[in-house]
Amino acid sequence: MLNLEVAGMYLRNPIILASGFLGISQAIFERIYDEGAGAVVSKSISRYPMEGYRNPTIVVLENKSYINAVGLSNPGYEAFSEEIKTNDKVPLIVSLVGSDPSDFEIMTRKLDGSGIIGFEINLSCPHVQKLGLEVGDDPQMVKSIVETTKSNTTKPVFVKVGVGSTNVLDISQAALNAGADGITAINTIRAMKISIDNFNPILSNKVGGLSGPSIKPIAIRCVYELWKKFKVPIFGCGGVSNWEDAVEFMIAGAASFQVGTAIGFGGMSVFNSISNGIVKYMERKGYQSVKELIGRSHKY
Ligand SMILES: Cc1cc2nc3c(=O)[nH]c(=O)nc-3n(C[C@H](O)[C@H](O)[C@H](O)COP(=O)(O)O)c2cc1C
């Protein structure tokens, strides 16, 4: 009932761990899969190891949302490929971040042969200079990066877009024209929290990325517009906390959806509770396959 194929990736269910949560060890990936996720996206991996920002890197907001500026800390692609070299169990999508096409060429070549099901290119981290949105707001750079990545792998390549200074639809158009197999929408949105006691911005980086329920309506709007315009595979992302959110993303046009911040508040049981909720909803509505939900709101 919940299994589906998305851009050549066969998933037992549409619930995917979003990039940047729960670490990047093979043991954690297996645990997340055992807890019920249909697939896992790794933390964004870069060509060289990155340390990230000093604390504080996360602010917790009242409504179960975060503002984070962790800073893409990761061990680099060589150490990461060692970490996952024995993976034959977890449907793993590797998130890549870089500043020019050569970074992506080197990383894709190395990781392509490992037991992964696809790539997600992070063109949308809103708080790291020379990476993420600074690259993703430049359609020409997006085109070169996607073309280079595609020419070095036969695996599906998703491009993760964010709400930057360039329209989500324009960046997605550039990515799709260059051969991307699908779009992940959206990344966190630039945001701040300032102390009214000592007047300091709370994050060490001052500006971070907003995630969780606060961004869900914006993410839904992006997915809706993307599906309406392109009818391509979309991973919806941003504020999925329960099965109702998940269904809303799918009827907006998402083929699957990613869950991140909600794990910080509800733990890993969120994967199974979302699956169970979707199954009951489908039974009530008389649907046989979760695919029947994709884009359903566009009929009205
Ligand atoms: C602490 C933290 C770290 C993140 N790291 C990454 C990352 O490395 N790469 C990436 O593409 N997105 C990263 N994200 C963004 C998430 O993958 C996701 O797009 C965003 O949080 C919205 O989904 P959510 O509301 O379910 O958390 C991070 C988010 C948080 C809160």
JSON list of N, CA and C in Angstrom, two decimals, residues 205-231:
[
{"chain": "A", "resi": 205, "resn": "ASN", "atom": "N", "xyz": [26.59, 32.33, 14.55]},
{"chain": "A", "resi": 205, "resn": "ASN", "atom": "CA", "xyz": [26.65, 32.86, 13.18]},
{"chain": "A", "resi": 205, "resn": "ASN", "atom": "C", "xyz": [25.65, 34.01, 12.95]},
{"chain": "A", "resi": 206, "resn": "LYS", "atom": "N", "xyz": [24.95, 34.38, 14.00]},
{"chain": "A", "resi": 206, "resn": "LYS", "atom": "CA", "xyz": [23.88, 35.40, 13.96]},
{"chain": "A", "resi": 206, "resn": "LYS", "atom": "C", "xyz": [22.66, 34.95, 13.15]},
{"chain": "A", "resi": 207, "resn": "VAL", "atom": "N", "xyz": [22.86, 34.62, 11.86]},
{"chain": "A", "resi": 207, "resn": "VAL", "atom": "CA", "xyz": [21.74, 34.21, 11.01]},
{"chain": "A", "resi": 207, "resn": "VAL", "atom": "C", "xyz": [21.77, 32.69, 10.84]},
{"chain": "A", "resi": 208, "resn": "GLY", "atom": "N", "xyz": [20.59, 32.08, 10.86]},
{"chain": "A", "resi": 208, "resn": "GLY", "atom": "CA", "xyz": [20.51, 30.63, 10.66]},
{"chain": "A", "resi": 208, "resn": "GLY", "atom": "C", "xyz": [19.36, 30.28, 9.73]},
{"chain": "A", "resi": 209, "resn": "GLY", "atom": "N", "xyz": [18.96, 29.04, 9.76]},
{"chain": "A", "resi": 209, "resn": "GLY", "atom": "CA", "xyz": [17.87, 28.58, 8.89]},
{"chain": "A", "resi": 209, "resn": "GLY", "atom": "C", "xyz": [16.71, 28.08, 9.74]},
{"chain": "A", "resi": 210, "resn": "LEU", "atom": "N", "xyz": [15.52, 28.57, 9.41]},
{"chain": "A", "resi": 210, "resn": "LEU", "atom": "CA", "xyz": [14.30, 28.18, 10.14]},
{"chain": "A", "resi": 210, "resn": "LEU", "atom": "C", "xyz": [13.77, 26.87, 9.59]},
{"chain": "A", "resi": 211, "resn": "SER", "atom": "N", "xyz": [13.39, 25.95, 10.49]},
{"chain": "A", "resi": 211, "resn": "SER", "atom": "CA", "xyz": [12.81, 24.67, 10.07]},
{"chain": "A", "resi": 211, "resn": "SER", "atom": "C", "xyz": [11.65, 24.32, 10.98]},
{"chain": "A", "resi": 212, "resn": "GLY", "atom": "N", "xyz": [10.92, 23.26, 10.63]},
{"chain": "A", "resi": 212, "resn": "GLY", "atom": "CA", "xyz": [9.82, 22.82, 11.48]},
{"chain": "A", "resi": 212, "resn": "GLY", "atom": "C", "xyz": [8.48, 23.42, 11.05]},
{"chain": "A", "resi": 213, "resn": "PRO", "atom": "N", "xyz": [7.45, 23.29, 11.91]},
{"chain": "A", "resi": 213, "resn": "PRO", "atom": "CA", "xyz": [6.09, 23.72, 11.53]},
{"chain": "A", "resi": 213, "resn": "PRO", "atom": "C", "xyz": [6.02, 25.17, 11.03]},
{"chain": "A", "resi": 214, "resn": "SER", "atom": "N", "xyz": [6.95, 26.04, 11.49]},
{"chain": "A", "resi": 214, "resn": "SER", "atom": "CA", "xyz": [6.92, 27.45, 11.05]},
{"chain": "A", "resi": 214, "resn": "SER", "atom": "C", "xyz": [7.02, 27.60, 9.53]},
{"chain": "A", "resi": 215, "resn": "ILE", "atom": "N", "xyz": [7.70, 26.65, 8.86]},
{"chain": "A", "resi": 215, "resn": "ILE", "atom": "CA", "xyz": [7.91, 26.83, 7.41]},
{"chain": "A", "resi": 215, "resn": "ILE", "atom": "C", "xyz": [6.98, 25.96, 6.58]},
{"chain": "A", "resi": 216, "resn": "LYS", "atom": "N", "xyz": [6.14, 25.17, 7.22]},
{"chain": "A", "resi": 216, "resn": "LYS", "atom": "CA", "xyz": [5.34, 24.21, 6.44]},
{"chain": "A", "resi": 216, "resn": "LYS", "atom": "C", "xyz": [4.45, 24.86, 5.38]},
{"chain": "A", "resi": 217, "resn": "PRO", "atom": "N", "xyz": [3.73, 25.93, 5.71]},
{"chain": "A", "resi": 217, "resn": "PRO", "atom": "CA", "xyz": [2.86, 26.51, 4.66]},
{"chain": "A", "resi": 217, "resn": "PRO", "atom": "C", "xyz": [3.66, 26.99, 3.44]},
{"chain": "A", "resi": 218, "resn": "ILE", "atom": "N", "xyz": [4.88, 27.47, 3.68]},
{"chain": "A", "resi": 218, "resn": "ILE", "atom": "CA", "xyz": [5.72, 27.95, 2.56]},
{"chain": "A", "resi": 218, "resn": "ILE", "atom": "C", "xyz": [6.18, 26.74, 1.74]},
{"chain": "A", "resi": 219, "resn": "ALA", "atom": "N", "xyz": [6.57, 25.69, 2.43]},
{"chain": "A", "resi": 219, "resn": "ALA", "atom": "CA", "xyz": [7.01, 24.47, 1.73]},
{"chain": "A", "resi": 219, "resn": "ALA", "atom": "C", "xyz": [5.87, 23.87, 0.91]},
{"chain": "A", "resi": 220, "resn": "ILE", "atom": "N", "xyz": [4.68, 23.87, 1.48]},
{"chain": "A", "resi": 220, "resn": "ILE", "atom": "CA", "xyz": [3.51, 23.34, 0.76]},
{"chain": "A", "resi": 220, "resn": "ILE", "atom": "C", "xyz": [3.27, 24.15, -0.51]},
{"chain": "A", "resi": 221, "resn": "ARG", "atom": "N", "xyz": [3.36, 25.47, -0.38]},
{"chain": "A", "resi": 221, "resn": "ARG", "atom": "CA", "xyz": [3.17, 26.35, -1.55]},
{"chain": "A", "resi": 221, "resn": "ARG", "atom": "C", "xyz": [4.21, 26.03, -2.63]},
{"chain": "A", "resi": 222, "resn": "CYS", "atom": "N", "xyz": [5.46, 25.84, -2.22]},
{"chain": "A", "resi": 222, "resn": "CYS", "atom": "CA", "xyz": [6.52, 25.54, -3.21]},
{"chain": "A", "resi": 222, "resn": "CYS", "atom": "C", "xyz": [6.23, 24.22, -3.92]},
{"chain": "A", "resi": 223, "resn": "VAL", "atom": "N", "xyz": [5.88, 23.19, -3.13]},
{"chain": "A", "resi": 223, "resn": "VAL", "atom": "CA", "xyz": [5.61, 21.88, -3.73]},
{"chain": "A", "resi": 223, "resn": "VAL", "atom": "C", "xyz": [4.41, 21.98, -4.69]},
{"chain": "A", "resi": 224, "resn": "TYR", "atom": "N", "xyz": [3.40, 22.69, -4.28]},
{"chain": "A", "resi": 224, "resn": "TYR", "atom": "CA", "xyz": [2.20, 22.84, -5.12]},
{"chain": "A", "resi": 224, "resn": "TYR", "atom": "C", "xyz": [2.57, 23.49, -6.46]},
{"chain": "A", "resi": 225, "resn": "GLU", "atom": "N", "xyz": [3.35, 24.59, -6.38]},
{"chain": "A", "resi": 225, "resn": "GLU", "atom": "CA", "xyz": [3.71, 25.30, -7.62]},
{"chain": "A", "resi": 225, "resn": "GLU", "atom": "C", "xyz": [4.64, 24.46, -8.50]},
{"chain": "A", "resi": 226, "resn": "LEU", "atom": "N", "xyz": [5.55, 23.73, -7.85]},
{"chain": "A", "resi": 226, "resn": "LEU", "atom": "CA", "xyz": [6.47, 22.87, -8.62]},
{"chain": "A", "resi": 226, "resn": "LEU", "atom": "C", "xyz": [5.72, 21.78, -9.36]},
{"chain": "A", "resi": 227, "resn": "TRP", "atom": "N", "xyz": [4.78, 21.15, -8.66]},
{"chain": "A", "resi": 227, "resn": "TRP", "atom": "CA", "xyz": [4.03, 20.06, -9.30]},
{"chain": "A", "resi": 227, "resn": "TRP", "atom": "C", "xyz": [3.17, 20.61, -10.45]},
{"chain": "A", "resi": 228, "resn": "LYS", "atom": "N", "xyz": [2.55, 21.76, -10.16]},
{"chain": "A", "resi": 228, "resn": "LYS", "atom": "CA", "xyz": [1.69, 22.35, -11.18]},
{"chain": "A", "resi": 228, "resn": "LYS", "atom": "C", "xyz": [2.48, 22.65, -12.45]},
{"chain": "A", "resi": 229, "resn": "LYS", "atom": "N", "xyz": [3.69, 23.17, -12.27]},
{"chain": "A", "resi": 229, "resn": "LYS", "atom": "CA", "xyz": [4.46, 23.59, -13.44]},
{"chain": "A", "resi": 229, "resn": "LYS", "atom": "C", "xyz": [5.20, 22.44, -14.12]},
{"chain": "A", "resi": 230, "resn": "PHE", "atom": "N", "xyz": [5.77, 21.51, -13.35]},
{"chain": "A", "resi": 230, "resn": "PHE", "atom": "CA", "xyz": [6.70, 20.53, -13.94]},
{"chain": "A", "resi": 230, "resn": "PHE", "atom": "C", "xyz": [6.21, 19.08, -13.93]},
{"chain": "A", "resi": 231, "resn": "LYS", "atom": "N", "xyz": [5.34, 18.71, -13.01]},
{"chain": "A", "resi": 231, "resn": "LYS", "atom": "CA", "xyz": [4.90, 17.30, -12.88]},
{"chain": "A", "resi": 231, "resn": "LYS", "atom": "C", "xyz": [6.08, 16.34, -12.83]}
]
